[in-house]
PDB file of C-alpha atoms and ligand atoms in Angstrom:
ATOM      1  CA  MET A 289      44.138  95.863 193.893  1.00  0.00           C
ATOM      2  CA  PHE A 290      42.444  92.798 192.425  1.00  0.00           C
ATOM      3  CA  ALA A 291      39.396  94.892 191.559  1.00  0.00           C
ATOM      4  CA  LEU A 292      41.558  97.461 189.807  1.00  0.00           C
ATOM      5  CA  ARG A 293      43.361  94.768 187.822  1.00  0.00           C
ATOM      6  CA  CYS A 294      40.041  93.167 186.796  1.00  0.00           C
ATOM      7  CA  PHE A 295      38.705  96.532 185.730  1.00  0.00           C
ATOM      8  CA  THR A 296      41.830  97.298 183.643  1.00  0.00           C
ATOM      9  CA  VAL A 297      41.673  93.909 181.900  1.00  0.00           C
ATOM     10  CA  TRP A 298      37.952  94.319 181.273  1.00  0.00           C
ATOM     11  CA  ARG A 299      38.499  97.810 179.819  1.00  0.00           C
ATOM     12  CA  THR A 300      41.276  96.558 177.508  1.00  0.00           C
ATOM     13  CA  VAL A 301      39.144  93.650 176.326  1.00  0.00           C
ATOM     14  CA  LEU A 302      36.190  95.946 175.688  1.00  0.00           C
ATOM     15  CA  ARG A 303      38.336  98.419 173.752  1.00  0.00           C
ATOM     16  CA  SER A 304      39.833  95.745 171.513  1.00  0.00           C
ATOM     17  CA  SER A 305      36.366  94.325 171.016  1.00  0.00           C
ATOM     18  CA  LEU A 306      35.048  97.679 169.836  1.00  0.00           C
ATOM     19  CA  ARG A 307      38.039  98.077 167.528  1.00  0.00           C
ATOM     20  CA  SER A 308      37.522  94.669 165.973  1.00  0.00           C
ATOM     21  CA  THR A 309      33.798  95.338 165.542  1.00  0.00           C
ATOM     22  CA  ALA A 310      34.654  98.472 163.609  1.00  0.00           C
ATOM     23  CA  ALA A 311      36.948  96.406 161.403  1.00  0.00           C
ATOM     24  CA  GLY A 312      34.134  94.000 160.747  1.00  0.00           C
ATOM     25  CA  GLY A 313      35.584  91.099 162.734  1.00  0.00           C
ATOM     26  CA  SER A 314      32.295  89.849 164.161  1.00  0.00           C
ATOM     27  CA  VAL A 315      33.644  86.543 165.485  1.00  0.00           C
ATOM     28  CA  ILE A 316      36.584  88.166 167.237  1.00  0.00           C
ATOM     29  CA  SER A 317      34.365  90.866 168.690  1.00  0.00           C
ATOM     30  CA  SER A 318      31.888  88.303 170.003  1.00  0.00           C
ATOM     31  CA  VAL A 319      34.686  86.356 171.671  1.00  0.00           C
ATOM     32  CA  THR A 320      36.229  89.440 173.232  1.00  0.00           C
ATOM     33  CA  LEU A 321      32.832  90.641 174.419  1.00  0.00           C
ATOM     34  CA  LEU A 322      32.264  87.230 175.951  1.00  0.00           C
ATOM     35  CA  ILE A 323      35.623  87.369 177.739  1.00  0.00           C
ATOM     36  CA  GLY A 324      34.852  90.913 178.893  1.00  0.00           C
ATOM     37  CA  SER A 325      31.512  89.843 180.305  1.00  0.00           C
ATOM     38  CA  ALA A 326      33.152  86.871 182.005  1.00  0.00           C
ATOM     39  CA  PHE A 327      35.654  89.183 183.715  1.00  0.00           C
ATOM     40  CA  ALA A 328      32.881  91.556 184.735  1.00  0.00           C
ATOM     41  CA  GLY A 329      30.926  88.595 186.110  1.00  0.00           C
ATOM     42  CA  VAL A 330      33.894  87.328 188.115  1.00  0.00           C
ATOM     43  CA  TYR A 331      34.474  90.814 189.513  1.00  0.00           C
ATOM     44  CA  ARG A 332      30.804  91.197 190.475  1.00  0.00           C
ATOM     45  CA  LEU A 333      30.844  87.820 192.175  1.00  0.00           C
ATOM     46  CA  TRP A 334      34.035  88.688 194.049  1.00  0.00           C
ATOM     47  CA  ALA A 335      32.583  92.064 195.118  1.00  0.00           C
ATOM     48  CA  MET A 336      29.354  90.401 196.231  1.00  0.00           C
ATOM     49  CA  PHE A 337      31.200  88.024 198.548  1.00  0.00           C
ATOM     50  CA  CYS A 338      34.144  90.135 199.628  1.00  0.00           C
ATOM     51  CA  MET A 339      33.363  93.859 199.511  1.00  0.00           C
ATOM     52  CA  PRO A 340      31.466  95.841 202.139  1.00  0.00           C
ATOM     53  CA  GLY A 341      29.078  97.367 199.599  1.00  0.00           C
ATOM     54  CA  LEU A 342      28.219 100.837 198.361  1.00  0.00           C
ATOM     55  CA  ARG A 343      27.126 102.308 201.673  1.00  0.00           C
ATOM     56  CA  VAL A 344      30.679 102.398 203.061  1.00  0.00           C
ATOM     57  CA  PRO A 345      32.731 105.361 201.734  1.00  0.00           C
ATOM     58  CA  PHE A 346      35.474 104.324 199.314  1.00  0.00           C
ATOM     59  CA  ARG A 347      38.334 105.372 201.629  1.00  0.00           C
ATOM     60  CA  LEU A 348      36.943 103.150 204.416  1.00  0.00           C
ATOM     61  CA  LYS A 349      36.266 100.048 202.324  1.00  0.00           C
ATOM     62  CA  VAL A 350      37.961  96.890 203.586  1.00  0.00           C
ATOM     63  CA  PRO A 351      37.515  93.636 201.639  1.00  0.00           C
ATOM     64  CA  PHE A 352      37.097  90.236 203.265  1.00  0.00           C
ATOM     65  CA  LEU A 353      40.331  88.452 204.050  1.00  0.00           C
ATOM     66  CA  PRO A 354      40.006  85.503 206.417  1.00  0.00           C
ATOM     67  CA  SER A 355      42.224  85.393 209.474  1.00  0.00           C
ATOM     68  CA  THR A 356      44.523  82.424 209.932  1.00  0.00           C
ATOM     69  CA  LYS A 357      44.207  79.857 212.708  1.00  0.00           C
ATOM     70  CA  GLU A 358      47.453  81.078 214.258  1.00  0.00           C
ATOM     71  CA  GLN A 359      46.179  84.654 214.188  1.00  0.00           C
ATOM     72  CA  THR A 360      43.032  83.585 216.054  1.00  0.00           C
ATOM     73  CA  LEU A 361      45.149  81.736 218.639  1.00  0.00           C
ATOM     74  CA  ASN A 362      47.208  84.896 219.137  1.00  0.00           C
ATOM     75  CA  VAL A 363      44.012  86.911 219.686  1.00  0.00           C
ATOM     76  CA  ILE A 364      42.917  84.380 222.317  1.00  0.00           C
ATOM     77  CA  LYS A 365      46.321  84.678 223.995  1.00  0.00           C
ATOM     78  CA  LEU A 366      46.068  88.470 224.313  1.00  0.00           C
ATOM     79  CA  LEU A 367      42.524  88.298 225.696  1.00  0.00           C
ATOM     80  CA  GLU A 368      43.422  85.796 228.402  1.00  0.00           C
ATOM     81  CA  GLY A 369      42.108  86.728 231.835  1.00  0.00           C
ATOM     82  CA  ARG A 370      39.548  89.188 230.500  1.00  0.00           C
ATOM     83  CA  LYS A 371      35.788  88.844 230.783  1.00  0.00           C
ATOM     84  CA  GLY A 372      32.618  90.381 229.396  1.00  0.00           C
ATOM     85  CA  HIS A 373      31.562  91.157 225.894  1.00  0.00           C
ATOM     86  CA  LEU A 374      33.691  91.035 222.749  1.00  0.00           C
ATOM     87  CA  ALA A 375      32.918  93.045 219.616  1.00  0.00           C
ATOM     88  CA  ASP A 376      34.389  91.768 216.353  1.00  0.00           C
ATOM     89  CA  LEU A 377      34.404  94.718 213.945  1.00  0.00           C
ATOM     90  CA  GLY A 378      34.049  93.255 210.457  1.00  0.00           C
ATOM     91  CA  SER A 379      33.368  89.661 211.465  1.00  0.00           C
ATOM     92  CA  GLY A 380      33.569  88.206 207.927  1.00  0.00           C
ATOM     93  CA  ASP A 381      32.561  84.540 207.968  1.00  0.00           C
ATOM     94  CA  GLY A 382      32.670  84.584 211.767  1.00  0.00           C
ATOM     95  CA  ARG A 383      35.855  82.605 212.340  1.00  0.00           C
ATOM     96  CA  LEU A 384      37.202  84.971 215.029  1.00  0.00           C
ATOM     97  CA  ALA A 385      33.804  85.288 216.708  1.00  0.00           C
ATOM     98  CA  PHE A 386      33.461  81.501 216.962  1.00  0.00           C
ATOM     99  CA  ALA A 387      36.554  81.399 219.172  1.00  0.00           C
ATOM    100  CA  ALA A 388      34.944  83.807 221.679  1.00  0.00           C
ATOM    101  CA  PRO A 389      32.737  81.392 223.695  1.00  0.00           C
ATOM    102  CA  SER A 390      35.783  79.170 224.389  1.00  0.00           C
ATOM    103  CA  MET A 391      37.363  82.207 226.100  1.00  0.00           C
ATOM    104  CA  GLY A 392      34.211  82.855 228.122  1.00  0.00           C
ATOM    105  CA  PHE A 393      33.095  85.841 226.065  1.00  0.00           C
ATOM    106  CA  GLN A 394      29.760  86.708 224.592  1.00  0.00           C
ATOM    107  CA  CYS A 395      30.451  88.083 221.144  1.00  0.00           C
ATOM    108  CA  THR A 396      28.783  90.474 218.733  1.00  0.00           C
ATOM    109  CA  GLY A 397      30.061  90.330 215.172  1.00  0.00           C
ATOM    110  CA  PHE A 398      29.460  93.455 213.076  1.00  0.00           C
ATOM    111  CA  GLU A 399      29.392  92.645 209.369  1.00  0.00           C
ATOM    112  CA  ILE A 400      28.011  94.694 206.504  1.00  0.00           C
ATOM    113  CA  ASN A 401      28.320  92.172 203.665  1.00  0.00           C
ATOM    114  CA  SER A 402      25.060  90.184 203.440  1.00  0.00           C
ATOM    115  CA  MET A 403      26.715  87.079 201.977  1.00  0.00           C
ATOM    116  CA  LEU A 404      29.304  86.863 204.736  1.00  0.00           C
ATOM    117  CA  LEU A 405      26.645  87.578 207.323  1.00  0.00           C
ATOM    118  CA  ALA A 406      24.469  84.752 205.988  1.00  0.00           C
ATOM    119  CA  CYS A 407      27.511  82.473 206.007  1.00  0.00           C
ATOM    120  CA  SER A 408      28.390  83.236 209.646  1.00  0.00           C
ATOM    121  CA  ARG A 409      24.768  82.964 210.797  1.00  0.00           C
ATOM    122  CA  SER A 410      24.286  79.623 209.085  1.00  0.00           C
ATOM    123  CA  LYS A 411      27.560  78.355 210.576  1.00  0.00           C
ATOM    124  CA  ALA A 412      26.296  79.368 214.032  1.00  0.00           C
ATOM    125  CA  TRP A 413      22.988  77.622 213.386  1.00  0.00           C
ATOM    126  CA  TRP A 414      24.738  74.491 212.058  1.00  0.00           C
ATOM    127  CA  ARG A 415      27.043  74.320 215.108  1.00  0.00           C
ATOM    128  CA  GLY A 416      24.143  74.967 217.475  1.00  0.00           C
ATOM    129  CA  VAL A 417      25.767  78.066 218.983  1.00  0.00           C
ATOM    130  CA  PRO A 418      23.179  79.887 221.106  1.00  0.00           C
ATOM    131  CA  HIS A 419      22.229  83.405 220.093  1.00  0.00           C
ATOM    132  CA  THR A 420      23.267  84.595 223.547  1.00  0.00           C
ATOM    133  CA  ASP A 421      26.871  83.434 222.951  1.00  0.00           C
ATOM    134  CA  ILE A 422      27.407  84.851 219.467  1.00  0.00           C
ATOM    135  CA  HIS A 423      25.257  87.392 217.756  1.00  0.00           C
ATOM    136  CA  PHE A 424      25.934  88.576 214.202  1.00  0.00           C
ATOM    137  CA  VAL A 425      24.477  91.928 213.200  1.00  0.00           C
ATOM    138  CA  LYS A 426      24.304  93.535 209.782  1.00  0.00           C
ATOM    139  CA  GLN A 427      25.672  96.926 210.649  1.00  0.00           C
ATOM    140  CA  ASP A 428      28.299  99.382 209.490  1.00  0.00           C
ATOM    141  CA  PHE A 429      30.627  99.521 212.494  1.00  0.00           C
ATOM    142  CA  TRP A 430      31.699 103.078 211.613  1.00  0.00           C
ATOM    143  CA  LYS A 431      28.150 104.147 212.441  1.00  0.00           C
ATOM    144  CA  ALA A 432      27.412 101.650 215.199  1.00  0.00           C
ATOM    145  CA  SER A 433      27.437 102.615 218.836  1.00  0.00           C
ATOM    146  CA  PHE A 434      28.994  99.860 220.904  1.00  0.00           C
ATOM    147  CA  ILE A 435      30.201 100.157 224.448  1.00  0.00           C
ATOM    148  CA  CYS A 436      32.359  97.110 224.762  1.00  0.00           C
ATOM    149  CA  ILE A 437      35.348  96.396 226.916  1.00  0.00           C
ATOM    150  CA  ASN A 438      36.903  93.963 224.450  1.00  0.00           C
ATOM    151  CA  VAL A 439      37.208  94.686 220.759  1.00  0.00           C
ATOM    152  CA  ALA A 440      38.866  92.611 218.034  1.00  0.00           C
ATOM    153  CA  VAL A 441      39.669  93.985 214.594  1.00  0.00           C
ATOM    154  CA  PHE A 442      41.284  92.685 211.440  1.00  0.00           C
ATOM    155  CA  LEU A 443      41.012  95.443 208.849  1.00  0.00           C
ATOM    156  CA  ALA A 444      43.423  97.310 206.555  1.00  0.00           C
ATOM    157  CA  PRO A 445      46.312  99.769 207.097  1.00  0.00           C
ATOM    158  CA  ALA A 446      44.465 102.675 205.443  1.00  0.00           C
ATOM    159  CA  VAL A 447      41.660 102.712 208.016  1.00  0.00           C
ATOM    160  CA  MET A 448      43.616 102.094 211.224  1.00  0.00           C
ATOM    161  CA  GLY A 449      44.248 105.792 211.939  1.00  0.00           C
ATOM    162  CA  VAL A 450      40.557 106.634 211.556  1.00  0.00           C
ATOM    163  CA  LEU A 451      39.582 103.675 213.711  1.00  0.00           C
ATOM    164  CA  GLU A 452      41.892 104.546 216.605  1.00  0.00           C
ATOM    165  CA  GLU A 453      40.405 108.044 216.624  1.00  0.00           C
ATOM    166  CA  LYS A 454      36.843 106.648 216.752  1.00  0.00           C
ATOM    167  CA  LEU A 455      37.638 104.089 219.454  1.00  0.00           C
ATOM    168  CA  LEU A 456      39.483 106.628 221.577  1.00  0.00           C
ATOM    169  CA  LYS A 457      36.248 108.615 221.820  1.00  0.00           C
ATOM    170  CA  LYS A 458      33.828 105.706 222.250  1.00  0.00           C
ATOM    171  CA  LEU A 459      35.393 102.994 224.387  1.00  0.00           C
ATOM    172  CA  PRO A 460      35.366 102.843 228.188  1.00  0.00           C
ATOM    173  CA  GLU A 461      38.583 103.365 230.144  1.00  0.00           C
ATOM    174  CA  ASP A 462      39.102  99.645 230.878  1.00  0.00           C
ATOM    175  CA  ALA A 463      38.630  98.517 227.276  1.00  0.00           C
ATOM    176  CA  ARG A 464      41.208  96.470 225.397  1.00  0.00           C
ATOM    177  CA  VAL A 465      41.471  96.428 221.614  1.00  0.00           C
ATOM    178  CA  ILE A 466      43.117  93.510 219.827  1.00  0.00           C
ATOM    179  CA  VAL A 467      44.354  94.382 216.373  1.00  0.00           C
ATOM    180  CA  CYS A 468      45.408  91.791 213.798  1.00  0.00           C
ATOM    181  CA  ARG A 469      48.173  92.187 211.220  1.00  0.00           C
ATOM    182  CA  PHE A 470      47.999  95.993 210.781  1.00  0.00           C
ATOM    183  CA  PRO A 471      48.765  97.892 214.015  1.00  0.00           C
ATOM    184  CA  PHE A 472      47.397 101.263 215.077  1.00  0.00           C
ATOM    185  CA  PRO A 473      49.735 104.017 213.874  1.00  0.00           C
ATOM    186  CA  HIS A 474      49.812 106.045 217.123  1.00  0.00           C
ATOM    187  CA  TRP A 475      48.536 104.119 220.135  1.00  0.00           C
ATOM    188  CA  PRO A 476      51.199 102.483 222.296  1.00  0.00           C
ATOM    189  CA  HIS A 477      50.616  98.732 222.460  1.00  0.00           C
ATOM    190  CA  SER A 478      50.544  96.869 225.776  1.00  0.00           C
ATOM    191  CA  CYS A 479      51.700  93.541 224.368  1.00  0.00           C
ATOM    192  CA  THR A 480      51.965  91.609 221.140  1.00  0.00           C
ATOM    193  CA  ALA A 481      51.915  87.968 220.029  1.00  0.00           C
ATOM    194  CA  GLY A 482      53.046  86.132 216.913  1.00  0.00           C
ATOM    195  CA  SER A 483      55.040  87.467 214.006  1.00  0.00           C
ATOM    196  CA  GLY A 484      54.689  88.313 210.330  1.00  0.00           C
ATOM    197  CA  LEU A 485      51.164  87.978 208.969  1.00  0.00           C
ATOM    198  CA  ASN A 486      49.977  86.369 212.215  1.00  0.00           C
ATOM    199  CA  GLN A 487      51.106  89.160 214.523  1.00  0.00           C
ATOM    200  CA  VAL A 488      48.451  90.721 216.765  1.00  0.00           C
ATOM    201  CA  TRP A 489      48.708  93.688 219.140  1.00  0.00           C
ATOM    202  CA  ALA A 490      46.822  94.489 222.341  1.00  0.00           C
ATOM    203  CA  TYR A 491      46.037  98.112 223.173  1.00  0.00           C
ATOM    204  CA  ASP A 492      44.619  99.339 226.479  1.00  0.00           C
ATOM    205  CA  VAL A 493      42.464 102.422 226.105  1.00  0.00           C
ATOM    206  CA  HIS A 494      43.577 104.013 229.395  1.00  0.00           C
ATOM    207  CA  THR A 495      47.187 104.001 228.115  1.00  0.00           C
ATOM    208  CA  ALA A 496      46.188 105.555 224.801  1.00  0.00           C
ATOM    209  CA  ARG A 497      44.242 108.235 226.703  1.00  0.00           C
ATOM    210  CA  GLU A 498      47.138 109.344 228.894  1.00  0.00           C
ATOM    211  CA  PRO A 499      47.061 113.173 228.726  1.00  0.00           C
ATOM    212  CA  SER A 500      50.521 113.565 227.190  1.00  0.00           C
ATOM    213  CA  ARG A 501      49.680 111.045 224.463  1.00  0.00           C
ATOM    214  CA  THR A 502      46.223 112.436 223.748  1.00  0.00           C
ATOM    215  CA  SER A 503      47.484 115.959 223.067  1.00  0.00           C
ATOM    216  CA  SER A 504      50.255 114.824 220.699  1.00  0.00           C
ATOM    217  CA  HIS A 505      47.862 112.310 219.146  1.00  0.00           C
ATOM    218  CA  GLN A 506      45.302 115.015 218.367  1.00  0.00           C
ATOM    219  CA  SER A 507      47.893 117.047 216.539  1.00  0.00           C
ATOM    220  CA  TYR A 508      48.406 114.121 214.158  1.00  0.00           C
ATOM    221  CA  PHE A 509      44.710 114.092 213.283  1.00  0.00           C
ATOM    222  CA  PRO A 510      43.486 117.620 212.745  1.00  0.00           C
ATOM    223  CA  SER A 511      40.535 116.622 210.598  1.00  0.00           C
ATOM    224  CA  ILE A 512      39.890 112.922 211.039  1.00  0.00           C
ATOM    225  CA  SER A 513      37.043 113.374 213.539  1.00  0.00           C
ATOM    226  CA  SER A 514      35.058 115.196 210.904  1.00  0.00           C
ATOM    227  CA  MET A 515      35.586 112.359 208.417  1.00  0.00           C
ATOM    228  CA  ILE A 516      33.463 109.796 210.306  1.00  0.00           C
TER     229      ILE A 516
HETATM  230  C1  SAM B 677      39.872  91.554 206.707  1.00  0.00           C
HETATM  231  S1  SAM B 677      38.219  90.960 206.878  1.00  0.00           S
HETATM  232  C2  SAM B 677      38.272  90.196 208.482  1.00  0.00           C
HETATM  233  C3  SAM B 677      37.257  89.101 208.644  1.00  0.00           C
HETATM  234  C4  SAM B 677      37.233  88.384 209.984  1.00  0.00           C
HETATM  235  N1  SAM B 677      37.213  89.297 211.100  1.00  0.00           N
HETATM  236  C5  SAM B 677      38.382  87.430 210.129  1.00  0.00           C
HETATM  237  O1  SAM B 677      39.194  87.648 211.019  1.00  0.00           O
HETATM  238  O2  SAM B 677      38.462  86.461 209.372  1.00  0.00           O
HETATM  239  C6  SAM B 677      37.321  92.504 207.148  1.00  0.00           C
HETATM  240  C7  SAM B 677      35.826  92.345 207.191  1.00  0.00           C
HETATM  241  O3  SAM B 677      35.245  93.585 207.574  1.00  0.00           O
HETATM  242  C8  SAM B 677      34.033  93.769 206.865  1.00  0.00           C
HETATM  243  N2  SAM B 677      33.755  95.206 206.840  1.00  0.00           N
HETATM  244  C9  SAM B 677      34.439  96.152 206.159  1.00  0.00           C
HETATM  245  N3  SAM B 677      33.928  97.369 206.401  1.00  0.00           N
HETATM  246  C10 SAM B 677      32.885  97.179 207.261  1.00  0.00           C
HETATM  247  C11 SAM B 677      31.965  98.067 207.892  1.00  0.00           C
HETATM  248  N4  SAM B 677      32.038  99.381 207.695  1.00  0.00           N
HETATM  249  N5  SAM B 677      31.027  97.548 208.732  1.00  0.00           N
HETATM  250  C12 SAM B 677      30.974  96.207 208.952  1.00  0.00           C
HETATM  251  N6  SAM B 677      31.826  95.318 208.383  1.00  0.00           N
HETATM  252  C13 SAM B 677      32.773  95.793 207.552  1.00  0.00           C
HETATM  253  C14 SAM B 677      34.320  93.181 205.492  1.00  0.00           C
HETATM  254  O4  SAM B 677      33.129  92.838 204.815  1.00  0.00           O
HETATM  255  C15 SAM B 677      35.178  91.964 205.870  1.00  0.00           C
HETATM  256  O5  SAM B 677      34.373  90.848 206.056  1.00  0.00           O
END
């Protein structure tokens, strides 16, 4: 949305600049060109820090949006009593992953944006977190193969249907997926915590795979499997 707005403003500025150049207004055109370049620069900077990059298809792009403290606490609540490995799909600056060791998890954060990855890795180094506790990898999680029994995601509504389809195929029977802010459209949730922007949902894969659900679920997604 922000990107689109920036682009529209930049296009308008550029157009008016070209018009004024044609009219011979060199000062005005220089100023408008300068403003246009400034907007383009701001957009590039924003994209560099917040967008997943060109390798992710447009329909699956999710920008960086940090989770709130309350959201993280709700994730911890829904993972209580579980053990093993936690995968954070789209780990951003690592804030969710850093909560994992306190819950007794080893965590792998998948992040495709190099800036965010560098930020989370340097935070881990600064805090002295051992590599065995939290491990950040530069990888597109749509292409990654992870067999994890705990998964945390904070993404966007447009990709949740595609993600539930992927996870249904990949995750083991005893896996639990914690989803922040934007729930899965078809899986039945086991429990939820928080409200509004801080709401998180827990989904157990064995419930989502129940035969009756799986058959009706597949009819919702005739072609999604071929999209990934
Ligand atoms: C909404 S942010 C969530 C950040 C973090 N998990 C948090 O809770 O603060 C989504 C993150 O997913 C990353 N991302 C988007 N698509 C990705 C992909 N295909 N592979 C890896 N990371 C991705 C983005 O760069 C962004 O940092």
